[in-house]
């Protein structure tokens, strides 16, 4: 029995026939390529995704894309790419990678260098006395700063000045010893620096509220009334020599009162003194000062007496 031989022609499984189109009959059945017999077929292959490919029949494993035809090598398979992405995701989310990234960023934040504190922060940490000492020291070294700082600083009012002087007076009371004679020499030695500090402030603030520096007579009289009341609160000492500072303060206030009274008499013939009750207030201050403000009382009496005679011609 003889075997049946296949017809002569191109090898099965080759993608195209070796015969030309002219030699092929028109009704010839096209050769169907079996994927099993194709030497370039691989199980698990998928179609290559390409935006530039217009052919729907080109496969990843086609002969045109093989190295035998001089083209580039095969692109990574999608399954391999997905596997690589999964491994990379697991590494990035691993605790070791997160700890390494955190430590690196932490080192970047803490690696700083020292630098001076800004001037505004340095000044806000100072107390009032330290800031005052710095400004006064600069003004002593540079005289042109005195007028500039004075023009920039707000002008103290009567109430603010009296409050400041009252705080100086409170320091005197706090400096007294707990035991011993409060009017004795030992107590005087303890509080004398604070008395001097208070009286120096009085000597500086009083001219600020006197004419011609102060144009409002009411402010002048109001300040003198308040500061004289504070001086009355200074302690009296058993030894007369220890009271010399207080008596000197009364003499200075007496001259200030006299100047204020003379200035008030120039304004509407002293009506502010007569109807403001300043005659009685000055007289009371003189009594508390043991007659050391008598010159101010005399200035009021002489001024209002002559003004009263002038007013009598109209009433």
PDB file of C-alpha atoms in Angstrom:
ATOM      1  CA  UNK A   1       0.000   0.000   0.000  1.00  0.00           C
ATOM      2  CA  UNK A   2       1.510   3.229  -1.035  1.00  0.00           C
ATOM      3  CA  UNK A   3       1.488   6.359   1.176  1.00  0.00           C
ATOM      4  CA  UNK A   4      -0.296   9.454   0.037  1.00  0.00           C
ATOM      5  CA  UNK A   5       2.184  12.266  -0.483  1.00  0.00           C
ATOM      6  CA  UNK A   6       1.216  15.898   0.041  1.00  0.00           C
ATOM      7  CA  UNK A   7       1.090  18.005  -3.079  1.00  0.00           C
ATOM      8  CA  UNK A   8       4.179  19.849  -4.090  1.00  0.00           C
ATOM      9  CA  UNK A   9       4.258  23.492  -3.143  1.00  0.00           C
ATOM     10  CA  UNK A  10       5.366  25.824  -0.348  1.00  0.00           C
ATOM     11  CA  UNK A  11       5.969  24.553   3.123  1.00  0.00           C
ATOM     12  CA  UNK A  12       2.999  24.488   5.401  1.00  0.00           C
ATOM     13  CA  UNK A  13       2.941  27.156   8.029  1.00  0.00           C
ATOM     14  CA  UNK A  14       4.998  29.691   6.073  1.00  0.00           C
ATOM     15  CA  UNK A  15       3.176  32.955   6.088  1.00  0.00           C
ATOM     16  CA  UNK A  16       3.259  33.504   2.346  1.00  0.00           C
ATOM     17  CA  UNK A  17       3.564  31.333  -0.754  1.00  0.00           C
ATOM     18  CA  UNK A  18       6.628  31.255  -2.924  1.00  0.00           C
ATOM     19  CA  UNK A  19       4.542  31.380  -6.109  1.00  0.00           C
ATOM     20  CA  UNK A  20       3.760  34.681  -7.752  1.00  0.00           C
ATOM     21  CA  UNK A  21       0.241  35.993  -8.095  1.00  0.00           C
ATOM     22  CA  UNK A  22       0.374  35.441 -11.869  1.00  0.00           C
ATOM     23  CA  UNK A  23       1.013  31.697 -11.523  1.00  0.00           C
ATOM     24  CA  UNK A  24      -1.735  31.220  -8.967  1.00  0.00           C
ATOM     25  CA  UNK A  25      -5.156  30.367 -10.271  1.00  0.00           C
ATOM     26  CA  UNK A  26      -7.817  32.959  -9.615  1.00  0.00           C
ATOM     27  CA  UNK A  27     -10.083  30.491  -7.882  1.00  0.00           C
ATOM     28  CA  UNK A  28      -7.386  29.013  -5.725  1.00  0.00           C
ATOM     29  CA  UNK A  29      -8.301  28.667  -2.084  1.00  0.00           C
ATOM     30  CA  UNK A  30      -6.084  30.925   0.055  1.00  0.00           C
ATOM     31  CA  UNK A  31      -3.661  29.159   2.266  1.00  0.00           C
ATOM     32  CA  UNK A  32      -4.717  29.210   5.917  1.00  0.00           C
ATOM     33  CA  UNK A  33      -1.788  29.355   8.248  1.00  0.00           C
ATOM     34  CA  UNK A  34      -2.080  27.167  11.261  1.00  0.00           C
ATOM     35  CA  UNK A  35      -0.977  28.886  14.426  1.00  0.00           C
ATOM     36  CA  UNK A  36       0.197  25.577  15.803  1.00  0.00           C
ATOM     37  CA  UNK A  37       2.595  25.002  12.920  1.00  0.00           C
ATOM     38  CA  UNK A  38       3.883  28.595  12.868  1.00  0.00           C
ATOM     39  CA  UNK A  39       7.518  28.670  13.999  1.00  0.00           C
ATOM     40  CA  UNK A  40       7.071  32.208  15.464  1.00  0.00           C
ATOM     41  CA  UNK A  41       4.034  31.465  17.624  1.00  0.00           C
ATOM     42  CA  UNK A  42       4.375  31.530  21.387  1.00  0.00           C
ATOM     43  CA  UNK A  43       1.704  30.732  23.886  1.00  0.00           C
ATOM     44  CA  UNK A  44       0.630  33.627  26.061  1.00  0.00           C
ATOM     45  CA  UNK A  45       1.530  36.283  23.494  1.00  0.00           C
ATOM     46  CA  UNK A  46      -0.747  39.285  23.091  1.00  0.00           C
ATOM     47  CA  UNK A  47      -1.160  41.946  20.511  1.00  0.00           C
ATOM     48  CA  UNK A  48       1.397  44.711  20.629  1.00  0.00           C
ATOM     49  CA  UNK A  49      -0.183  48.069  21.546  1.00  0.00           C
ATOM     50  CA  UNK A  50       1.008  50.730  19.145  1.00  0.00           C
ATOM     51  CA  UNK A  51      -0.452  54.106  18.316  1.00  0.00           C
ATOM     52  CA  UNK A  52       1.357  54.234  14.964  1.00  0.00           C
ATOM     53  CA  UNK A  53       0.384  50.772  13.736  1.00  0.00           C
ATOM     54  CA  UNK A  54      -2.372  50.719  11.098  1.00  0.00           C
ATOM     55  CA  UNK A  55      -2.350  46.922  10.691  1.00  0.00           C
ATOM     56  CA  UNK A  56      -4.771  44.881  12.726  1.00  0.00           C
ATOM     57  CA  UNK A  57      -3.019  41.616  11.912  1.00  0.00           C
ATOM     58  CA  UNK A  58       0.491  42.417  13.175  1.00  0.00           C
ATOM     59  CA  UNK A  59       1.411  40.315  16.200  1.00  0.00           C
ATOM     60  CA  UNK A  60       4.129  40.807  18.739  1.00  0.00           C
ATOM     61  CA  UNK A  61       5.825  37.657  17.562  1.00  0.00           C
ATOM     62  CA  UNK A  62       5.463  38.328  13.803  1.00  0.00           C
ATOM     63  CA  UNK A  63       8.496  37.829  11.520  1.00  0.00           C
ATOM     64  CA  UNK A  64       8.557  41.522  10.624  1.00  0.00           C
ATOM     65  CA  UNK A  65       9.394  42.424  14.262  1.00  0.00           C
ATOM     66  CA  UNK A  66      11.974  39.716  14.768  1.00  0.00           C
ATOM     67  CA  UNK A  67      15.720  40.423  14.785  1.00  0.00           C
ATOM     68  CA  UNK A  68      16.036  38.380  11.622  1.00  0.00           C
ATOM     69  CA  UNK A  69      14.467  41.244   9.668  1.00  0.00           C
ATOM     70  CA  UNK A  70      16.694  43.929  11.235  1.00  0.00           C
ATOM     71  CA  UNK A  71      14.091  45.563  13.450  1.00  0.00           C
ATOM     72  CA  UNK A  72      14.314  46.475  17.135  1.00  0.00           C
ATOM     73  CA  UNK A  73      14.004  43.932  19.916  1.00  0.00           C
ATOM     74  CA  UNK A  74      10.726  42.957  21.468  1.00  0.00           C
ATOM     75  CA  UNK A  75       9.070  45.398  23.913  1.00  0.00           C
ATOM     76  CA  UNK A  76       8.572  44.249  27.535  1.00  0.00           C
ATOM     77  CA  UNK A  77       5.513  42.161  27.920  1.00  0.00           C
ATOM     78  CA  UNK A  78       2.603  43.721  29.813  1.00  0.00           C
ATOM     79  CA  UNK A  79       2.658  40.923  32.370  1.00  0.00           C
ATOM     80  CA  UNK A  80       6.320  41.591  33.109  1.00  0.00           C
ATOM     81  CA  UNK A  81       5.692  45.345  33.368  1.00  0.00           C
ATOM     82  CA  UNK A  82       2.832  44.806  35.786  1.00  0.00           C
ATOM     83  CA  UNK A  83       4.996  42.472  37.857  1.00  0.00           C
ATOM     84  CA  UNK A  84       7.809  45.065  37.964  1.00  0.00           C
ATOM     85  CA  UNK A  85       5.356  47.829  39.015  1.00  0.00           C
ATOM     86  CA  UNK A  86       3.992  45.632  41.793  1.00  0.00           C
ATOM     87  CA  UNK A  87       7.495  44.984  43.161  1.00  0.00           C
ATOM     88  CA  UNK A  88       8.329  48.707  43.024  1.00  0.00           C
ATOM     89  CA  UNK A  89       5.087  49.588  44.833  1.00  0.00           C
ATOM     90  CA  UNK A  90       5.818  47.086  47.578  1.00  0.00           C
ATOM     91  CA  UNK A  91       9.316  48.567  48.049  1.00  0.00           C
ATOM     92  CA  UNK A  92       8.108  52.163  48.220  1.00  0.00           C
ATOM     93  CA  UNK A  93       5.454  51.277  50.764  1.00  0.00           C
ATOM     94  CA  UNK A  94       7.757  49.164  52.872  1.00  0.00           C
ATOM     95  CA  UNK A  95       8.525  50.396  56.472  1.00  0.00           C
ATOM     96  CA  UNK A  96      12.245  50.407  55.740  1.00  0.00           C
ATOM     97  CA  UNK A  97      11.842  52.815  52.801  1.00  0.00           C
ATOM     98  CA  UNK A  98       9.448  55.065  54.780  1.00  0.00           C
ATOM     99  CA  UNK A  99      11.842  55.205  57.752  1.00  0.00           C
ATOM    100  CA  UNK A 100      14.745  56.019  55.451  1.00  0.00           C
ATOM    101  CA  UNK A 101      12.782  58.829  53.766  1.00  0.00           C
ATOM    102  CA  UNK A 102      11.648  60.223  57.154  1.00  0.00           C
ATOM    103  CA  UNK A 103      15.175  60.227  58.574  1.00  0.00           C
ATOM    104  CA  UNK A 104      16.515  61.950  55.471  1.00  0.00           C
ATOM    105  CA  UNK A 105      13.902  64.701  55.601  1.00  0.00           C
ATOM    106  CA  UNK A 106      14.420  65.049  59.360  1.00  0.00           C
ATOM    107  CA  UNK A 107      18.137  65.575  58.883  1.00  0.00           C
ATOM    108  CA  UNK A 108      17.383  68.222  56.272  1.00  0.00           C
ATOM    109  CA  UNK A 109      15.123  70.136  58.676  1.00  0.00           C
ATOM    110  CA  UNK A 110      17.451  70.052  61.679  1.00  0.00           C
ATOM    111  CA  UNK A 111      20.618  71.028  59.857  1.00  0.00           C
ATOM    112  CA  UNK A 112      20.547  74.786  60.597  1.00  0.00           C
ATOM    113  CA  UNK A 113      23.226  77.236  61.633  1.00  0.00           C
ATOM    114  CA  UNK A 114      23.249  79.816  64.398  1.00  0.00           C
ATOM    115  CA  UNK A 115      22.374  83.417  63.672  1.00  0.00           C
ATOM    116  CA  UNK A 116      21.890  86.591  65.768  1.00  0.00           C
ATOM    117  CA  UNK A 117      18.485  87.376  67.223  1.00  0.00           C
ATOM    118  CA  UNK A 118      16.583  90.123  65.317  1.00  0.00           C
ATOM    119  CA  UNK A 119      16.717  93.519  67.002  1.00  0.00           C
ATOM    120  CA  UNK A 120      12.950  93.637  67.540  1.00  0.00           C
ATOM    121  CA  UNK A 121      13.039  90.281  69.381  1.00  0.00           C
ATOM    122  CA  UNK A 122      16.029  91.357  71.437  1.00  0.00           C
ATOM    123  CA  UNK A 123      14.354  94.594  72.524  1.00  0.00           C
ATOM    124  CA  UNK A 124      11.066  92.930  73.453  1.00  0.00           C
ATOM    125  CA  UNK A 125      12.914  90.703  75.915  1.00  0.00           C
ATOM    126  CA  UNK A 126      14.265  93.735  77.815  1.00  0.00           C
ATOM    127  CA  UNK A 127      12.639  95.385  80.764  1.00  0.00           C
ATOM    128  CA  UNK A 128      11.731  99.064  80.893  1.00  0.00           C
ATOM    129  CA  UNK A 129      14.827  99.986  82.886  1.00  0.00           C
ATOM    130  CA  UNK A 130      17.207  98.109  80.572  1.00  0.00           C
ATOM    131  CA  UNK A 131      15.621  99.671  77.491  1.00  0.00           C
ATOM    132  CA  UNK A 132      15.804 103.100  79.109  1.00  0.00           C
ATOM    133  CA  UNK A 133      19.505 102.603  79.875  1.00  0.00           C
ATOM    134  CA  UNK A 134      20.259 101.618  76.256  1.00  0.00           C
ATOM    135  CA  UNK A 135      18.462 104.632  74.783  1.00  0.00           C
ATOM    136  CA  UNK A 136      20.061 107.050  77.243  1.00  0.00           C
ATOM    137  CA  UNK A 137      23.501 105.596  76.535  1.00  0.00           C
ATOM    138  CA  UNK A 138      22.996 106.070  72.794  1.00  0.00           C
ATOM    139  CA  UNK A 139      21.795 109.639  73.348  1.00  0.00           C
ATOM    140  CA  UNK A 140      24.869 110.421  75.455  1.00  0.00           C
ATOM    141  CA  UNK A 141      27.195 109.116  72.730  1.00  0.00           C
ATOM    142  CA  UNK A 142      25.284 110.731  69.876  1.00  0.00           C
ATOM    143  CA  UNK A 143      23.822 114.095  70.868  1.00  0.00           C
ATOM    144  CA  UNK A 144      21.793 114.440  67.669  1.00  0.00           C
ATOM    145  CA  UNK A 145      19.621 111.505  68.788  1.00  0.00           C
ATOM    146  CA  UNK A 146      18.203 113.461  71.753  1.00  0.00           C
ATOM    147  CA  UNK A 147      15.922 115.688  69.678  1.00  0.00           C
ATOM    148  CA  UNK A 148      15.011 112.857  67.320  1.00  0.00           C
ATOM    149  CA  UNK A 149      14.006 110.461  70.092  1.00  0.00           C
ATOM    150  CA  UNK A 150      12.128 113.228  71.916  1.00  0.00           C
ATOM    151  CA  UNK A 151      10.125 114.032  68.799  1.00  0.00           C
ATOM    152  CA  UNK A 152       9.259 110.362  68.251  1.00  0.00           C
ATOM    153  CA  UNK A 153       8.270 109.609  71.852  1.00  0.00           C
ATOM    154  CA  UNK A 154       4.689 110.510  72.868  1.00  0.00           C
ATOM    155  CA  UNK A 155       4.337 113.478  75.210  1.00  0.00           C
ATOM    156  CA  UNK A 156       3.481 112.399  78.775  1.00  0.00           C
ATOM    157  CA  UNK A 157       0.128 113.529  80.073  1.00  0.00           C
ATOM    158  CA  UNK A 158      -0.744 114.797  83.560  1.00  0.00           C
ATOM    159  CA  UNK A 159      -2.328 111.510  84.598  1.00  0.00           C
ATOM    160  CA  UNK A 160       0.465 109.300  83.242  1.00  0.00           C
ATOM    161  CA  UNK A 161       3.133 111.458  84.902  1.00  0.00           C
ATOM    162  CA  UNK A 162       1.383 111.372  88.288  1.00  0.00           C
ATOM    163  CA  UNK A 163       0.968 107.596  88.029  1.00  0.00           C
ATOM    164  CA  UNK A 164       4.678 107.189  87.388  1.00  0.00           C
ATOM    165  CA  UNK A 165       5.581 109.420  90.333  1.00  0.00           C
ATOM    166  CA  UNK A 166       3.213 107.435  92.550  1.00  0.00           C
ATOM    167  CA  UNK A 167       5.114 104.229  91.673  1.00  0.00           C
ATOM    168  CA  UNK A 168       8.353 105.907  92.729  1.00  0.00           C
ATOM    169  CA  UNK A 169       6.702 106.809  96.027  1.00  0.00           C
ATOM    170  CA  UNK A 170       5.545 103.224  96.569  1.00  0.00           C
ATOM    171  CA  UNK A 171       9.161 102.050  96.382  1.00  0.00           C
ATOM    172  CA  UNK A 172       9.916 104.180  99.431  1.00  0.00           C
ATOM    173  CA  UNK A 173       7.252 102.399 101.467  1.00  0.00           C
ATOM    174  CA  UNK A 174       8.521  98.993 100.330  1.00  0.00           C
ATOM    175  CA  UNK A 175      12.095  99.808 101.390  1.00  0.00           C
ATOM    176  CA  UNK A 176      11.284 100.367 105.081  1.00  0.00           C
ATOM    177  CA  UNK A 177      12.744  97.781 107.487  1.00  0.00           C
ATOM    178  CA  UNK A 178      10.345  95.345 109.135  1.00  0.00           C
ATOM    179  CA  UNK A 179      11.514  96.190 112.646  1.00  0.00           C
ATOM    180  CA  UNK A 180      12.911  99.211 114.415  1.00  0.00           C
ATOM    181  CA  UNK A 181      11.931 102.845 114.633  1.00  0.00           C
ATOM    182  CA  UNK A 182      10.298 103.933 111.331  1.00  0.00           C
ATOM    183  CA  UNK A 183      11.324 107.560 112.006  1.00  0.00           C
ATOM    184  CA  UNK A 184      14.885 106.740 113.135  1.00  0.00           C
ATOM    185  CA  UNK A 185      18.193 107.108 111.429  1.00  0.00           C
ATOM    186  CA  UNK A 186      18.478 103.441 110.379  1.00  0.00           C
ATOM    187  CA  UNK A 187      15.163 103.571 108.536  1.00  0.00           C
ATOM    188  CA  UNK A 188      16.194 106.838 106.904  1.00  0.00           C
ATOM    189  CA  UNK A 189      19.428 105.307 105.638  1.00  0.00           C
ATOM    190  CA  UNK A 190      17.466 102.390 104.150  1.00  0.00           C
ATOM    191  CA  UNK A 191      14.974 104.518 102.231  1.00  0.00           C
ATOM    192  CA  UNK A 192      17.061 107.589 101.397  1.00  0.00           C
ATOM    193  CA  UNK A 193      18.099 106.313  97.906  1.00  0.00           C
ATOM    194  CA  UNK A 194      14.430 105.860  97.010  1.00  0.00           C
ATOM    195  CA  UNK A 195      13.527 109.306  98.366  1.00  0.00           C
ATOM    196  CA  UNK A 196      16.243 110.836  96.199  1.00  0.00           C
ATOM    197  CA  UNK A 197      14.981 108.882  93.191  1.00  0.00           C
ATOM    198  CA  UNK A 198      11.436 110.158  93.763  1.00  0.00           C
ATOM    199  CA  UNK A 199      12.449 113.798  94.257  1.00  0.00           C
ATOM    200  CA  UNK A 200      14.685 113.724  91.175  1.00  0.00           C
ATOM    201  CA  UNK A 201      11.693 112.602  89.128  1.00  0.00           C
ATOM    202  CA  UNK A 202       9.599 115.404  90.647  1.00  0.00           C
ATOM    203  CA  UNK A 203      12.266 117.948  89.695  1.00  0.00           C
ATOM    204  CA  UNK A 204      12.261 116.673  86.090  1.00  0.00           C
ATOM    205  CA  UNK A 205       8.514 116.429  85.556  1.00  0.00           C
ATOM    206  CA  UNK A 206       7.508 119.705  87.227  1.00  0.00           C
ATOM    207  CA  UNK A 207       9.110 122.087  84.679  1.00  0.00           C
ATOM    208  CA  UNK A 208       7.497 120.090  81.875  1.00  0.00           C
ATOM    209  CA  UNK A 209       4.063 121.304  83.035  1.00  0.00           C
ATOM    210  CA  UNK A 210       5.040 124.935  83.707  1.00  0.00           C
ATOM    211  CA  UNK A 211       4.650 127.881  81.314  1.00  0.00           C
ATOM    212  CA  UNK A 212       5.766 128.644  78.717  1.00  0.00           C
ATOM    213  CA  UNK A 213       6.272 124.930  78.022  1.00  0.00           C
ATOM    214  CA  UNK A 214       2.677 124.165  79.042  1.00  0.00           C
ATOM    215  CA  UNK A 215       0.158 126.447  77.376  1.00  0.00           C
ATOM    216  CA  UNK A 216      -2.903 125.157  79.215  1.00  0.00           C
ATOM    217  CA  UNK A 217      -3.086 126.708  82.682  1.00  0.00           C
ATOM    218  CA  UNK A 218      -5.520 124.037  83.796  1.00  0.00           C
ATOM    219  CA  UNK A 219      -2.984 121.272  83.115  1.00  0.00           C
ATOM    220  CA  UNK A 220      -0.334 123.199  85.000  1.00  0.00           C
ATOM    221  CA  UNK A 221      -2.497 123.661  88.107  1.00  0.00           C
ATOM    222  CA  UNK A 222      -3.737 120.064  87.978  1.00  0.00           C
ATOM    223  CA  UNK A 223      -0.220 118.651  87.913  1.00  0.00           C
ATOM    224  CA  UNK A 224       0.974 120.880  90.757  1.00  0.00           C
ATOM    225  CA  UNK A 225      -2.003 119.813  92.829  1.00  0.00           C
ATOM    226  CA  UNK A 226      -1.227 116.117  92.300  1.00  0.00           C
ATOM    227  CA  UNK A 227       2.522 116.265  92.781  1.00  0.00           C
ATOM    228  CA  UNK A 228       2.193 118.377  95.946  1.00  0.00           C
ATOM    229  CA  UNK A 229      -0.138 115.750  97.402  1.00  0.00           C
ATOM    230  CA  UNK A 230       2.511 113.085  96.705  1.00  0.00           C
ATOM    231  CA  UNK A 231       5.226 115.108  98.458  1.00  0.00           C
ATOM    232  CA  UNK A 232       2.960 115.378 101.506  1.00  0.00           C
ATOM    233  CA  UNK A 233       3.144 111.573 101.770  1.00  0.00           C
ATOM    234  CA  UNK A 234       6.922 111.561 102.286  1.00  0.00           C
ATOM    235  CA  UNK A 235       7.827 110.329 105.783  1.00  0.00           C
ATOM    236  CA  UNK A 236       8.704 112.740 108.566  1.00  0.00           C
ATOM    237  CA  UNK A 237      11.920 111.935 110.422  1.00  0.00           C
ATOM    238  CA  UNK A 238      12.790 112.550 114.026  1.00  0.00           C
ATOM    239  CA  UNK A 239      16.031 114.306 113.122  1.00  0.00           C
ATOM    240  CA  UNK A 240      15.541 117.666 111.385  1.00  0.00           C
ATOM    241  CA  UNK A 241      18.529 117.068 109.145  1.00  0.00           C
ATOM    242  CA  UNK A 242      16.817 114.038 107.631  1.00  0.00           C
ATOM    243  CA  UNK A 243      13.855 116.219 106.572  1.00  0.00           C
ATOM    244  CA  UNK A 244      16.028 118.544 104.480  1.00  0.00           C
ATOM    245  CA  UNK A 245      15.165 116.762 101.221  1.00  0.00           C
ATOM    246  CA  UNK A 246      11.436 117.113 101.791  1.00  0.00           C
ATOM    247  CA  UNK A 247      11.724 120.770 102.755  1.00  0.00           C
ATOM    248  CA  UNK A 248      13.757 121.504  99.636  1.00  0.00           C
ATOM    249  CA  UNK A 249      11.008 119.900  97.568  1.00  0.00           C
ATOM    250  CA  UNK A 250       8.430 122.226  99.163  1.00  0.00           C
ATOM    251  CA  UNK A 251      10.540 125.269  98.308  1.00  0.00           C
ATOM    252  CA  UNK A 252      10.712 124.169  94.671  1.00  0.00           C
ATOM    253  CA  UNK A 253       6.963 123.548  94.539  1.00  0.00           C
ATOM    254  CA  UNK A 254       6.293 126.956  96.115  1.00  0.00           C
ATOM    255  CA  UNK A 255       8.112 128.705  93.254  1.00  0.00           C
ATOM    256  CA  UNK A 256       6.255 126.548  90.732  1.00  0.00           C
ATOM    257  CA  UNK A 257       2.906 127.465  92.288  1.00  0.00           C
ATOM    258  CA  UNK A 258       3.769 131.151  92.209  1.00  0.00           C
ATOM    259  CA  UNK A 259       4.660 130.979  88.495  1.00  0.00           C
ATOM    260  CA  UNK A 260       1.432 129.141  87.688  1.00  0.00           C
ATOM    261  CA  UNK A 261      -0.654 131.663  89.644  1.00  0.00           C
ATOM    262  CA  UNK A 262       0.926 134.625  87.857  1.00  0.00           C
ATOM    263  CA  UNK A 263       0.273 132.975  84.499  1.00  0.00           C
ATOM    264  CA  UNK A 264      -3.349 132.250  85.454  1.00  0.00           C
ATOM    265  CA  UNK A 265      -3.884 135.883  86.451  1.00  0.00           C
ATOM    266  CA  UNK A 266      -2.938 136.918  82.918  1.00  0.00           C
ATOM    267  CA  UNK A 267      -5.799 134.842  81.502  1.00  0.00           C
ATOM    268  CA  UNK A 268      -9.166 136.592  81.947  1.00  0.00           C
ATOM    269  CA  UNK A 269      -8.022 138.326  85.171  1.00  0.00           C
ATOM    270  CA  UNK A 270      -7.627 135.020  87.034  1.00  0.00           C
ATOM    271  CA  UNK A 271     -11.196 133.760  86.685  1.00  0.00           C
ATOM    272  CA  UNK A 272      -9.897 130.179  86.531  1.00  0.00           C
ATOM    273  CA  UNK A 273      -8.379 130.631  90.004  1.00  0.00           C
ATOM    274  CA  UNK A 274     -11.476 132.185  91.515  1.00  0.00           C
ATOM    275  CA  UNK A 275     -14.087 129.825  90.111  1.00  0.00           C
ATOM    276  CA  UNK A 276     -11.885 126.733  90.061  1.00  0.00           C
ATOM    277  CA  UNK A 277     -11.446 126.738  93.839  1.00  0.00           C
ATOM    278  CA  UNK A 278      -7.694 127.046  93.565  1.00  0.00           C
ATOM    279  CA  UNK A 279      -7.413 129.617  96.353  1.00  0.00           C
ATOM    280  CA  UNK A 280      -8.739 127.049  98.846  1.00  0.00           C
ATOM    281  CA  UNK A 281      -6.628 124.212  97.422  1.00  0.00           C
ATOM    282  CA  UNK A 282      -3.395 126.187  97.612  1.00  0.00           C
ATOM    283  CA  UNK A 283      -4.192 127.318 101.146  1.00  0.00           C
ATOM    284  CA  UNK A 284      -4.772 123.702 102.204  1.00  0.00           C
ATOM    285  CA  UNK A 285      -1.491 122.588 100.632  1.00  0.00           C
ATOM    286  CA  UNK A 286       0.287 125.341 102.535  1.00  0.00           C
ATOM    287  CA  UNK A 287      -1.130 124.117 105.822  1.00  0.00           C
ATOM    288  CA  UNK A 288       0.011 120.534 105.130  1.00  0.00           C
ATOM    289  CA  UNK A 289       3.486 121.829 104.261  1.00  0.00           C
ATOM    290  CA  UNK A 290       3.749 123.748 107.540  1.00  0.00           C
ATOM    291  CA  UNK A 291       3.691 127.153 105.801  1.00  0.00           C
ATOM    292  CA  UNK A 292       6.402 126.347 103.254  1.00  0.00           C
ATOM    293  CA  UNK A 293       4.056 127.270 100.344  1.00  0.00           C
ATOM    294  CA  UNK A 294       3.215 130.713 101.728  1.00  0.00           C
ATOM    295  CA  UNK A 295       4.636 132.521  98.698  1.00  0.00           C
ATOM    296  CA  UNK A 296       2.070 130.772  96.486  1.00  0.00           C
ATOM    297  CA  UNK A 297      -0.760 131.746  98.844  1.00  0.00           C
ATOM    298  CA  UNK A 298       0.388 135.361  98.810  1.00  0.00           C
ATOM    299  CA  UNK A 299       0.495 135.371  95.001  1.00  0.00           C
ATOM    300  CA  UNK A 300      -3.111 134.160  94.857  1.00  0.00           C
ATOM    301  CA  UNK A 301      -4.340 136.691  97.399  1.00  0.00           C
ATOM    302  CA  UNK A 302      -2.631 139.611  95.711  1.00  0.00           C
ATOM    303  CA  UNK A 303      -3.738 138.590  92.248  1.00  0.00           C
ATOM    304  CA  UNK A 304      -7.362 137.829  93.071  1.00  0.00           C
ATOM    305  CA  UNK A 305      -7.636 140.877  95.358  1.00  0.00           C
ATOM    306  CA  UNK A 306      -6.644 143.255  92.588  1.00  0.00           C
ATOM    307  CA  UNK A 307      -8.790 141.349  90.107  1.00  0.00           C
ATOM    308  CA  UNK A 308     -11.751 141.596  92.487  1.00  0.00           C
ATOM    309  CA  UNK A 309     -11.370 145.342  92.689  1.00  0.00           C
ATOM    310  CA  UNK A 310     -11.380 145.490  88.881  1.00  0.00           C
ATOM    311  CA  UNK A 311     -14.430 143.256  88.710  1.00  0.00           C
ATOM    312  CA  UNK A 312     -16.200 145.538  91.242  1.00  0.00           C
ATOM    313  CA  UNK A 313     -16.365 148.318  88.710  1.00  0.00           C
ATOM    314  CA  UNK A 314     -18.440 146.119  86.409  1.00  0.00           C
ATOM    315  CA  UNK A 315     -20.764 144.433  88.941  1.00  0.00           C
TER     316      UNK A 315
END
